XYZ file of C-alpha atoms in Angstrom:
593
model
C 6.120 -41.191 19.700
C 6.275 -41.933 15.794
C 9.178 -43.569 14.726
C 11.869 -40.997 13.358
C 12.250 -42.885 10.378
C 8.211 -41.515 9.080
C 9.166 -37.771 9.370
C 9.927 -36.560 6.326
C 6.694 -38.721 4.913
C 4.893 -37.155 7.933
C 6.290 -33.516 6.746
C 5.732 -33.995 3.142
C 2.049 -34.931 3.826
C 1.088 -32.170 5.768
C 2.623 -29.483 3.076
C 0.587 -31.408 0.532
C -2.022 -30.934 2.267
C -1.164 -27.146 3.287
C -0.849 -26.564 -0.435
C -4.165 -27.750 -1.197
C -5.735 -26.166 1.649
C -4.206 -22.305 0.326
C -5.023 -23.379 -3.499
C -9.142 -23.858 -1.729
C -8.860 -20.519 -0.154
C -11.355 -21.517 2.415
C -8.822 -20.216 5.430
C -6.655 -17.680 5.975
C -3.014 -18.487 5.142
C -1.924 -17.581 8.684
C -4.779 -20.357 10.582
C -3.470 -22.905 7.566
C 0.451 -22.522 8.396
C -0.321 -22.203 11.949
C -2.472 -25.692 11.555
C 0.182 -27.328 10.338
C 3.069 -26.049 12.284
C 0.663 -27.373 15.350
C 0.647 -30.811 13.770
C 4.130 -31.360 13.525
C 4.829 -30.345 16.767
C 1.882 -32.931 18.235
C 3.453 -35.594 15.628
C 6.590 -34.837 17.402
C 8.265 -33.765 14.125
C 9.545 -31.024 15.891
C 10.338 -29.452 19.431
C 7.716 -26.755 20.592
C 10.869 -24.035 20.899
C 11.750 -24.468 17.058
C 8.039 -24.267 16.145
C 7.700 -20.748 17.932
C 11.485 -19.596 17.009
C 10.045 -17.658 13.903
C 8.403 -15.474 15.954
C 11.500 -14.411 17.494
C 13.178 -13.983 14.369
C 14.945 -10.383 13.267
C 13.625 -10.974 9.747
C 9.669 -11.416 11.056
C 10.117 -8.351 13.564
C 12.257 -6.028 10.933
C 9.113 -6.749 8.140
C 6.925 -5.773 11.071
C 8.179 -2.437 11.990
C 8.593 -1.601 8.105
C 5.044 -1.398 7.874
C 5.198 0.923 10.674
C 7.871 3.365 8.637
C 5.128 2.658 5.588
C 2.191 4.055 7.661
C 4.592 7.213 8.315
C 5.043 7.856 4.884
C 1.370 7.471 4.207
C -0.126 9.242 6.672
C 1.947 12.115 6.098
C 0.918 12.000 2.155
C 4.797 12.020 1.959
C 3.899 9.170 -1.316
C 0.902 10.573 -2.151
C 1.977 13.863 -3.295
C 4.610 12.290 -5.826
C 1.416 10.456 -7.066
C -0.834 12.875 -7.845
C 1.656 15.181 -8.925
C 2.795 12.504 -11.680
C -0.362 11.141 -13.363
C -2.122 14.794 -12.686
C -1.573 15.270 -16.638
C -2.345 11.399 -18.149
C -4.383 11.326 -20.895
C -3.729 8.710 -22.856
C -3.075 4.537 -22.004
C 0.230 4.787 -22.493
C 1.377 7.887 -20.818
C -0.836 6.424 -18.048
C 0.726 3.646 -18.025
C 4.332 5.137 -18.228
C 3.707 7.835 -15.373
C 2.680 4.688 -12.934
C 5.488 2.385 -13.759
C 8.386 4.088 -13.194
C 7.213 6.175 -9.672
C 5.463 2.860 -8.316
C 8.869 1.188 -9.141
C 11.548 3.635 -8.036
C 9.177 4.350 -4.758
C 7.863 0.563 -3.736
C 12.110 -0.330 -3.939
C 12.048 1.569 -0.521
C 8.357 1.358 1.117
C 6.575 -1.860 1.136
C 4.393 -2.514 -1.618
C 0.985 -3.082 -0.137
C 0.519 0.847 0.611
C 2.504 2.380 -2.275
C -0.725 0.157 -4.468
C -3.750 0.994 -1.639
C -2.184 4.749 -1.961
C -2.439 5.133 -5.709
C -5.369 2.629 -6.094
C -7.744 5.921 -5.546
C -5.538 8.091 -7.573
C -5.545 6.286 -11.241
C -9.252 6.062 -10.234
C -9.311 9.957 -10.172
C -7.431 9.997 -13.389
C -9.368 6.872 -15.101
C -12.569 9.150 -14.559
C -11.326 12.495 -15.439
C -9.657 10.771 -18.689
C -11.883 8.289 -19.479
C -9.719 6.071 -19.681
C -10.093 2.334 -19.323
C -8.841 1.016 -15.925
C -8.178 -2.540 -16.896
C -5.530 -0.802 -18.511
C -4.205 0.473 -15.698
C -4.747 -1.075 -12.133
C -2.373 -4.716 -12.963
C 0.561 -2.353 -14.157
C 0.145 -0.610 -11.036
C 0.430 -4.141 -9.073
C 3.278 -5.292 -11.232
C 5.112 -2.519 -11.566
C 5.285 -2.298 -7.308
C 6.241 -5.783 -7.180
C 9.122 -5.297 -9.775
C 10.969 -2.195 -7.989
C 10.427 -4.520 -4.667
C 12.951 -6.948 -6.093
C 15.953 -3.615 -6.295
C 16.332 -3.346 -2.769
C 16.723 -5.355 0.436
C 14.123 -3.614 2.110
C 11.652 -3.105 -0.977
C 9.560 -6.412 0.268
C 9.307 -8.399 2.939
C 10.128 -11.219 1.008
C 13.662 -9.772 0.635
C 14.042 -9.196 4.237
C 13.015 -13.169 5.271
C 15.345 -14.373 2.669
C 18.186 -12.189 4.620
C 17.209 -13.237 7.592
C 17.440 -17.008 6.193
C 21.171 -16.393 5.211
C 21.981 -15.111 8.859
C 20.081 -18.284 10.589
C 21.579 -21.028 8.346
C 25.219 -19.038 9.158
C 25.984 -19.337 5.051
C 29.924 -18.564 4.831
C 31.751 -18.579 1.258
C 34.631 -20.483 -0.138
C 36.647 -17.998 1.760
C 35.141 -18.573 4.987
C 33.337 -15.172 4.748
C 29.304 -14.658 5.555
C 27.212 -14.464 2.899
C 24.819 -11.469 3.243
C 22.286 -9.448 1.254
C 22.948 -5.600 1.697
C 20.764 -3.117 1.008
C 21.659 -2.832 -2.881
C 22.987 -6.385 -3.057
C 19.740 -7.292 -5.702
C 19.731 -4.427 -7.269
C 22.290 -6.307 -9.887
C 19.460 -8.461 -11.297
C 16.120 -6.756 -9.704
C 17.178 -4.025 -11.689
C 17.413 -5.409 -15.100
C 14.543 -7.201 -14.467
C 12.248 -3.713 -13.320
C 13.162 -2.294 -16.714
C 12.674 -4.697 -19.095
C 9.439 -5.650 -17.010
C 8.400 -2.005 -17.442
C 9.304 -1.909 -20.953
C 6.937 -5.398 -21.632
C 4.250 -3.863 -19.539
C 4.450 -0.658 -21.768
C 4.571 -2.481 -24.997
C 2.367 -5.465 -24.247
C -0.225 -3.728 -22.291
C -2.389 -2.340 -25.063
C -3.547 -5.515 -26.984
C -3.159 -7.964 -23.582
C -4.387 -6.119 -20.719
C -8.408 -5.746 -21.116
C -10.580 -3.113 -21.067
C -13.278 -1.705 -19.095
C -15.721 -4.221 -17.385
C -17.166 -2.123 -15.063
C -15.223 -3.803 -12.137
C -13.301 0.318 -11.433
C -16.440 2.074 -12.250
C -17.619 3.684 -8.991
C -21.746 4.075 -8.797
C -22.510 8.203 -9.172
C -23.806 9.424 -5.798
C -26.564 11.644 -6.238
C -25.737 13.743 -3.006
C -24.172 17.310 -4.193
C -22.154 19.244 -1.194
C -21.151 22.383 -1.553
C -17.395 22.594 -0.116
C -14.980 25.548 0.936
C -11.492 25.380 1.451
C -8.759 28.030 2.225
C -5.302 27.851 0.231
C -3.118 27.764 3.510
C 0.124 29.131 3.688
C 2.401 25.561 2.677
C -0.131 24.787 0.051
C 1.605 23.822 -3.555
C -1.149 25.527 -5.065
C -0.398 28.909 -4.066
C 1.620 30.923 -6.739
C 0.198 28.705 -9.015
C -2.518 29.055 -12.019
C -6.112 26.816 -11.307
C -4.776 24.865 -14.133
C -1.214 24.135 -13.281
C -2.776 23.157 -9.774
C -4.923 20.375 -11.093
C -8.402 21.834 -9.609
C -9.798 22.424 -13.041
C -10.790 19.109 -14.222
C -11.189 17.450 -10.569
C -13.201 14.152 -10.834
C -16.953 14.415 -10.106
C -16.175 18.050 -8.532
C -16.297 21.558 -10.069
C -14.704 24.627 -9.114
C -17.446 27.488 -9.128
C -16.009 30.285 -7.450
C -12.901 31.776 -5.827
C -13.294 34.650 -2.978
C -10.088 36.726 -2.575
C -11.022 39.485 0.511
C -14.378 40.753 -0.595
C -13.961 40.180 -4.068
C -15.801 37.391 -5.777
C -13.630 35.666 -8.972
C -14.532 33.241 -11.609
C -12.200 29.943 -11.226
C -10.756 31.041 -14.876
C -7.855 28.420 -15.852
C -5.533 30.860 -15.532
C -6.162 32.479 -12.923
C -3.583 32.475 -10.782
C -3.748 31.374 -6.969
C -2.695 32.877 -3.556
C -2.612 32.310 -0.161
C -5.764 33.277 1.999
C -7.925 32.582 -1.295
C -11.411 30.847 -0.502
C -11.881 28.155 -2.815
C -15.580 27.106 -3.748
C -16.137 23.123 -4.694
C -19.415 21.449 -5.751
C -19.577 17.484 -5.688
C -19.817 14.424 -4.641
C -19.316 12.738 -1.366
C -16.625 10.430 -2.615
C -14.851 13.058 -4.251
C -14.958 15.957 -1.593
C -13.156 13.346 0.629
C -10.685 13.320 -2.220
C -9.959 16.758 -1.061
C -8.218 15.725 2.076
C -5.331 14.616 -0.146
C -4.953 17.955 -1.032
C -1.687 19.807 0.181
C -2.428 22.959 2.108
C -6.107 23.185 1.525
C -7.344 23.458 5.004
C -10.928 24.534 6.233
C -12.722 27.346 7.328
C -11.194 28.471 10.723
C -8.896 30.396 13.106
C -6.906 27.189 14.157
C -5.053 26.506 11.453
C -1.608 25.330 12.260
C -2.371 21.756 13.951
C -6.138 21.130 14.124
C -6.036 18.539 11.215
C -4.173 15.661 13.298
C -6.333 13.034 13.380
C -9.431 14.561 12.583
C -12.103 12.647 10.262
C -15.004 13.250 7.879
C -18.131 13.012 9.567
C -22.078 13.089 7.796
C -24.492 14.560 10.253
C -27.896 14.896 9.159
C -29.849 17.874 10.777
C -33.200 16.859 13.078
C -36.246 18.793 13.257
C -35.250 19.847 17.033
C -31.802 20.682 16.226
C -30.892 23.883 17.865
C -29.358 25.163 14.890
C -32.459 24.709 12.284
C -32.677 28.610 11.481
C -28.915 29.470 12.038
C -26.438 30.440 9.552
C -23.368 27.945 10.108
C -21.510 30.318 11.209
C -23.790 31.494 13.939
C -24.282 28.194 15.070
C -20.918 27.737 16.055
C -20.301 24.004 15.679
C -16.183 24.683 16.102
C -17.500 25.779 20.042
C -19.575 23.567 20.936
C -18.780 20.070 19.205
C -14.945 20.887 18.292
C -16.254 20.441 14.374
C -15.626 22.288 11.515
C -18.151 22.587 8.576
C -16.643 21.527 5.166
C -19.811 21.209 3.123
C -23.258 21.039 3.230
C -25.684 18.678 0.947
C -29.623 20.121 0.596
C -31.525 17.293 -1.843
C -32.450 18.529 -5.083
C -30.679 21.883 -4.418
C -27.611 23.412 -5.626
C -26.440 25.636 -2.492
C -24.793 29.839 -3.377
C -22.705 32.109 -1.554
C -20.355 31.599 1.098
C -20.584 28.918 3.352
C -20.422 30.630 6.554
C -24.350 32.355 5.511
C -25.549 29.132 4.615
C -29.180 28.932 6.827
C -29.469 25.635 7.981
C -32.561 23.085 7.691
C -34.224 20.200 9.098
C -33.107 17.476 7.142
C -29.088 19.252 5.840
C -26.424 16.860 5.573
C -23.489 18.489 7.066
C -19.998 17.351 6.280
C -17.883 17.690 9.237
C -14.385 17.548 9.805
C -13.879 16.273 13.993
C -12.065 13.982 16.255
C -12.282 10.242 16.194
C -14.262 10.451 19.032
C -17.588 12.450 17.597
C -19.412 9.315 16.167
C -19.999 8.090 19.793
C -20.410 10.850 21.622
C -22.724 12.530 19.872
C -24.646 9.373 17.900
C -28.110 9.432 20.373
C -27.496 14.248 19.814
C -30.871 15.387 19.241
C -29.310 17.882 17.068
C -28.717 15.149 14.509
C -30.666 12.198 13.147
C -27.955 10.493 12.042
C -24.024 10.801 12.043
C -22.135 8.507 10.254
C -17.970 8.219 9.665
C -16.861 9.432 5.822
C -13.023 9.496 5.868
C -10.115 8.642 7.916
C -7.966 11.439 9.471
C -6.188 13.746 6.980
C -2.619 13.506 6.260
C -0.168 15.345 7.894
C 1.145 16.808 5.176
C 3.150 19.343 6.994
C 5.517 16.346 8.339
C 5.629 14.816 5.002
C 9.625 16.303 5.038
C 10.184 14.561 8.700
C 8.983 11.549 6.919
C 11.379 11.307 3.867
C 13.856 12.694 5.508
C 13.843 9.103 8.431
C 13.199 6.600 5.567
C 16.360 7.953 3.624
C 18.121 7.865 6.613
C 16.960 3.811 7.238
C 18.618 3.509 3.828
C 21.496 5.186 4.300
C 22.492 3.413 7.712
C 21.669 -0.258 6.451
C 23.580 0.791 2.901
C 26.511 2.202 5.299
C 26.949 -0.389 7.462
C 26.556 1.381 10.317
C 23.215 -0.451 11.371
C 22.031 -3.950 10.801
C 18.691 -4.137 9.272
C 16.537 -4.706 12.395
C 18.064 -1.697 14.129
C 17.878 0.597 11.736
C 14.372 -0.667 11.062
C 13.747 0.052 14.963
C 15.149 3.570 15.069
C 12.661 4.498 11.623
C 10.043 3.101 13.588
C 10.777 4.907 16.318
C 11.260 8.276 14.469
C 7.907 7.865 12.789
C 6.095 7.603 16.041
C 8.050 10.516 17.858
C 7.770 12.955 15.147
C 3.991 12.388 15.167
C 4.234 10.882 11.475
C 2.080 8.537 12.375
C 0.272 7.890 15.539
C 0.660 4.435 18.048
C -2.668 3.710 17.150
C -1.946 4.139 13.566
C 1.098 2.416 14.269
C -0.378 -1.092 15.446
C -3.328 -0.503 12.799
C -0.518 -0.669 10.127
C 0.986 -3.969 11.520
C -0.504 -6.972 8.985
C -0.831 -9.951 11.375
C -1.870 -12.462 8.874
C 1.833 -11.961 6.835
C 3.729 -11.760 10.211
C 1.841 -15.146 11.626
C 2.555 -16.658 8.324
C 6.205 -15.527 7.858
C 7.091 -16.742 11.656
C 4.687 -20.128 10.949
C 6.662 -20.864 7.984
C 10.034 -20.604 9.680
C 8.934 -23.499 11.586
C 8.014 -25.264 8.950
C 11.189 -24.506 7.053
C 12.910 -26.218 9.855
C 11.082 -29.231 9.850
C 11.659 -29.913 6.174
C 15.541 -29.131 6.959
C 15.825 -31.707 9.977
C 13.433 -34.366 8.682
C 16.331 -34.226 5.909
C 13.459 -33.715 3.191
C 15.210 -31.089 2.000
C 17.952 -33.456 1.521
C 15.770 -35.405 -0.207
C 14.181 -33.114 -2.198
C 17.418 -31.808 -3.533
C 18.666 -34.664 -5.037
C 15.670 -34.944 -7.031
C 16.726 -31.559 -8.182
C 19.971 -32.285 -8.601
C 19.729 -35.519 -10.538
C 17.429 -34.010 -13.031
C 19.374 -30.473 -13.637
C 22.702 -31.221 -12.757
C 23.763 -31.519 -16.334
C 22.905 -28.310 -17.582
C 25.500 -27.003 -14.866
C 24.492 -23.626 -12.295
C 21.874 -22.336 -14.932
C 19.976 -25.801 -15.077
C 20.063 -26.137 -11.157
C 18.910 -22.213 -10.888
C 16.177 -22.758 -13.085
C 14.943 -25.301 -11.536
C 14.951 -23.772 -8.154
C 13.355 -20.951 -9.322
C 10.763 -22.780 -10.967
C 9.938 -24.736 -8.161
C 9.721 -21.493 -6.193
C 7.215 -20.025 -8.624
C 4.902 -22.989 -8.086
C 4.966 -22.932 -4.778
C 4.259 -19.142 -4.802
C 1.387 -19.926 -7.191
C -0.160 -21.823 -4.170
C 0.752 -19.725 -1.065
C 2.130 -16.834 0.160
C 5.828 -15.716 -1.078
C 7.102 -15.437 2.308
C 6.474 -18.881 3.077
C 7.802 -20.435 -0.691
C 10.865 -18.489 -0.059
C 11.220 -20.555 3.551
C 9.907 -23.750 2.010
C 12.634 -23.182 -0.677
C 15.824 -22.207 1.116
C 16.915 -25.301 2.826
C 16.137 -26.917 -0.600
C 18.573 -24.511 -2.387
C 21.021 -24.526 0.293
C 21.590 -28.364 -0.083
C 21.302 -28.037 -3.920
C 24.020 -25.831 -3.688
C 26.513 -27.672 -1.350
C 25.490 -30.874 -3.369
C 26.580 -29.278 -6.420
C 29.932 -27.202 -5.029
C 28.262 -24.021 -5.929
C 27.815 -20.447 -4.329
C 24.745 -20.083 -2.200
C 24.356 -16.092 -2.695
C 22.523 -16.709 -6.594
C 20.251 -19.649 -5.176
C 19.123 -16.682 -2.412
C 18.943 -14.113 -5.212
C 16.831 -16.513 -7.359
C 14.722 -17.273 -4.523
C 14.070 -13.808 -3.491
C 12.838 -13.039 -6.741
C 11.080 -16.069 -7.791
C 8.886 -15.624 -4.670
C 8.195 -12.330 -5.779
C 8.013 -12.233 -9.547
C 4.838 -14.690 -9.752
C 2.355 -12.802 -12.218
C 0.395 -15.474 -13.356
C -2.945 -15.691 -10.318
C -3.836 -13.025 -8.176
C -2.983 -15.024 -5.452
C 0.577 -14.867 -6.650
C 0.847 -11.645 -4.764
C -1.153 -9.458 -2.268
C -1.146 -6.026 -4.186
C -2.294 -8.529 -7.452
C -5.727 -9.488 -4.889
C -5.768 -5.655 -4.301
C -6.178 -4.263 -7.636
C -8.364 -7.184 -8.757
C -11.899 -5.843 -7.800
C -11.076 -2.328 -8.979
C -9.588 -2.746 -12.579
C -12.516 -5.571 -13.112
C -10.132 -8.422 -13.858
C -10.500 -12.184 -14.255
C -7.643 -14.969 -13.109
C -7.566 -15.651 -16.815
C -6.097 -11.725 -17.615
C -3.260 -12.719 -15.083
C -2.525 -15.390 -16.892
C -2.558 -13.589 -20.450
C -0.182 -10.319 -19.189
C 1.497 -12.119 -16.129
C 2.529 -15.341 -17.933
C 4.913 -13.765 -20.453
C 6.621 -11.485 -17.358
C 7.179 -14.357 -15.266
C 9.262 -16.044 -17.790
C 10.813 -13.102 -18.802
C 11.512 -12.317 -14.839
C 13.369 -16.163 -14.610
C 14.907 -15.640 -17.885
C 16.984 -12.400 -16.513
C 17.511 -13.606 -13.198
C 18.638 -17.465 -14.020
C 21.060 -15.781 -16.743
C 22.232 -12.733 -14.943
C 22.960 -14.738 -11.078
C 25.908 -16.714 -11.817
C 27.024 -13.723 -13.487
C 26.935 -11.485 -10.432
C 26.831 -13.431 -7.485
C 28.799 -16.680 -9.143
């Protein structure tokens, strides 16, 4: 057993060397905490029950089953609708940019993050194409604009959550003897100031500093043309409602051609105005007549209407030379019957396809677009009605629970805001409620889970400890405090929140915020001050790191699509991280003091 004496040299070591490791990004930030966490417990740094204690923690299982209300709100389209709806009419940078700031904000201060940006990722795509509009303009305002409403709320990122859960395991009390606790509008003092003025630089500074078009969001053109119909159902927005004021005139890589009300045939005129029942003709592309699905209310071609869509996906099935339905209209074949599958389109190279789907005469060699359960790919791969059948699209959303949706998240904000729940419990009775309702499925449920930021969070607890009983915390706080102890609680502050941005720079936030706290904590007691603005200032330094794509997940996310390089984080993120520290260093001890 190594003498106690060479622990904190021992613990030290191995987060240099964890830092380095995550700055390579040659392993997974989960395997490199979890590496780490292993050596100190063989170094005997610390026992194997405080290396695994993170897993048990409230904070690691409340981030968990967040993701699990997050896949209820997506799945449903509950977020997706308020998307569309908003940047249906951008055409310009900066409305763009204006109609994604403020939604992403106000809605990522409740959901997680990392699916309010996959959700709208497609969407400013849509409207980057229909626009023309460059989306290096648009995809990091998008990232940074999700990260800054995270910082309002105690449930707006995980981040928040650990940092919460840090104040309950440390048992911080006040002067008064009184716990010290983050509620669910408890940052909302300084992550608010901080979302608009962050908003305001994105919308002012984004022109000349965000670039343009490198051909990083351009999606290739795909030559294959389907021909699509779609019924307006009965809940669809677009009923009551002119082609234009519905969005379906100027759809991306998909045109309109023809609307059949009864037996009448009508030109898609932009003012024409929709009704239930109507028969809505699309020509397009693949990628863009999966787009449809997103679509409120637009359902397809069938008796079934009411629940058919759960969990159904988009399926391309090519037509073989023995197929028994060469020869057959679509609708005589009856596909519904005999494979549970319901034609959306149909693709013929080279041609252009008329008239009503249903009288469409298949060929050898038709690519049908099929809407079926998750279990046609393998059941009928090896049909000899099909050459080839490949998966398109996930299941649709349920947008008819959309309500049920918004309706449990609300309520998770309501009980943790009220009191009447602690975080983790109201956390389990969303999750719950998301599951019941049939918002999302179990399946969907475990998909959402993100083991790599759960492993990491719980590794890092562990690691957090170590660096708290190894006293190099201790240690590492009077370096702090002897350098910034003279410029009072803002000096101290800044230089915990600096030192929190670095180490975000170089690994996840979840684990600087852990690395950080018992650092803080001790800066704090050393100095006589109130813990509650060193948490704040953590919370959001861990957050607010614009500067690498690495600083963030959602910053990785948007890279490929808005073509950007690590030097365009720098050039837009650099100015917003120092204008982040600026408002929360000055506006703590002001609130929390």
């Amino acid at each position: 057993m190594l003498p106690e004496s060479w622990h904190p040299g021992i613990t030290a070591g191995l987060i240099v060397l964890m830092i380095g490791a995550l700055a390579a990004g040659r392993f997974g930030a989960d395997l490199v905490l979890m590496g780490v966490l292993a050596a100190l417990v063989l170094l005997g740094v610390i026992a194997p029950a405080d290396a695994v204690a993170g897993f048990g923690n409230p904070a690691v299982l409340t981030v968990g089953l967040l993701y699990v209300v997050s896949a209820g709100m997506r799945h449903t389209g509950a977020t997706n609708l308020l998307s569309t709806r908003l940047l249906s009419g951008a055409r310009s940078v900066a409305g763009a940019q204006a109609r994604i700031a403020l939604p992403v904000a106000a809605v990522s201060a409740f959901v997680n993050n990392t699916p309010i940006v996959a959700m709208f990722v497609p969407v400013l795509s849509g409207v980057a194409r229909r626009s023309g509009l460059p989306v290096g303009k648009l995809f990091m305002p998008l990232s940074f604009a999700s990260i800054l409403g995270g910082t309002c709320t105690l449930i707006g990122t995980s981040t928040n959550v650990v940092v919460a859960g840090l104040l309950i395991d440390y048992d911080v009390l006040d002067e008064a003897g009184e716990a010290v606790r983050f509620g669910m509008f408890t940052l909302a003092w300084v992550g608010l100031p901080i979302a608009l003025v962050g908003i305001g630089y994105m919308l002012l500074a984004g022109r000349a500093l965000l670039p343009g078009d490198r051909g990083g969001g351009a999606r290739s053109k795909d030559p294959r043309e389907y021909t699509v119909s779609l019924r307006v159902g009965d809940s669809a927005a677009a009923a009551g409602q002119t082609v234009q004021q519905a969005g379906l005139r100027n759809l991306p890589g998909l045109f309109l051609s023809t609307i059949d009300r009864g037996e009448k045939s009508l030109v898609a005129e932009p003012d024409l105005v929709l009704r239930s029942g109507d028969v809505l003709t699309f020509v397009g592309d693949l990628e863009s007549v999966v787009d449809l699905q997103q679509v409120r209310g637009l359902e397809p071609l069938r008796e079934e209407r009411s629940s058919y869509r759960a969990d159904r996906r988009l399926i391309e099935a090519v037509v073989s030379n023995s197929s028994r339905f060469v020869g057959q209209t679509i609708r005589d074949s009856q596909l519904r019957t005999r494979y549970g599958a319901v034609v959306l389109g149909v693709h013929r190279l080279g041609h252009r396809l008329e008239g009503k789907i249903g009288d469409i005469v298949l060929r050898p060699g038709d690519t049908l677009l099929l809407e079926a359960g998750d279990e046609f790919n393998g059941r009928h791969l090896d049909s000899r009605d099909f050459l080839l059948v490949t998966e398109r699209g996930g299941p649709a959303p349920r947008h008819e629970r959309a309500w049920v949706a918004s309706a449990i998240l609300v309520l998770l904000v309501a009980t943790i805001t009220a009191g009447l729940l602690s975080p983790l419990a109201a956390a389990m009775v969303a999750a719950g409620g998301m599951i019941l309702t049939r918002c999302c499925t179990g399946p969907q449920a475990r998909t959402a889970l993100d083991l790599q930021v759960l492993v990491t969070i719980a590794a890092a607890f562990g690691i957090g400890h170590a660096v708290e009983t190894t006293q190099l915390a201790a240690q590492a706080a009077g370096v702090v405090t002897g350098l910034a102890e003279s410029l009072g609680i803002y000096g101290l502050l800044g230089a915990v929140y600096v030192l929190t941005v670095l180490c975000s720079m170089t690994m996840t936030n979840n684990a600087a915020a852990v690395l950080m706290f018992p650092i803080a904590l001790v800066v704090a007691g050393q100095a006589g001050l109130p813990v509650l603005p060193f948490a704040v200032a953590i919370a959001v330094a861990a957050s607010c790191e614009f500067t690498t794509p690495i600083g963030y997940q959602t910053n990785l996310m948007v890279m490929g699509p808005g073509g950007y390089r690590w030097l365009d984080y720098a050039k837009f993120g650099g100015p917003l991280t120092v204008l982040c520290g600026a408002i929360c260093v000055g506006l703590a001890p002001l609130f929390y003091g």
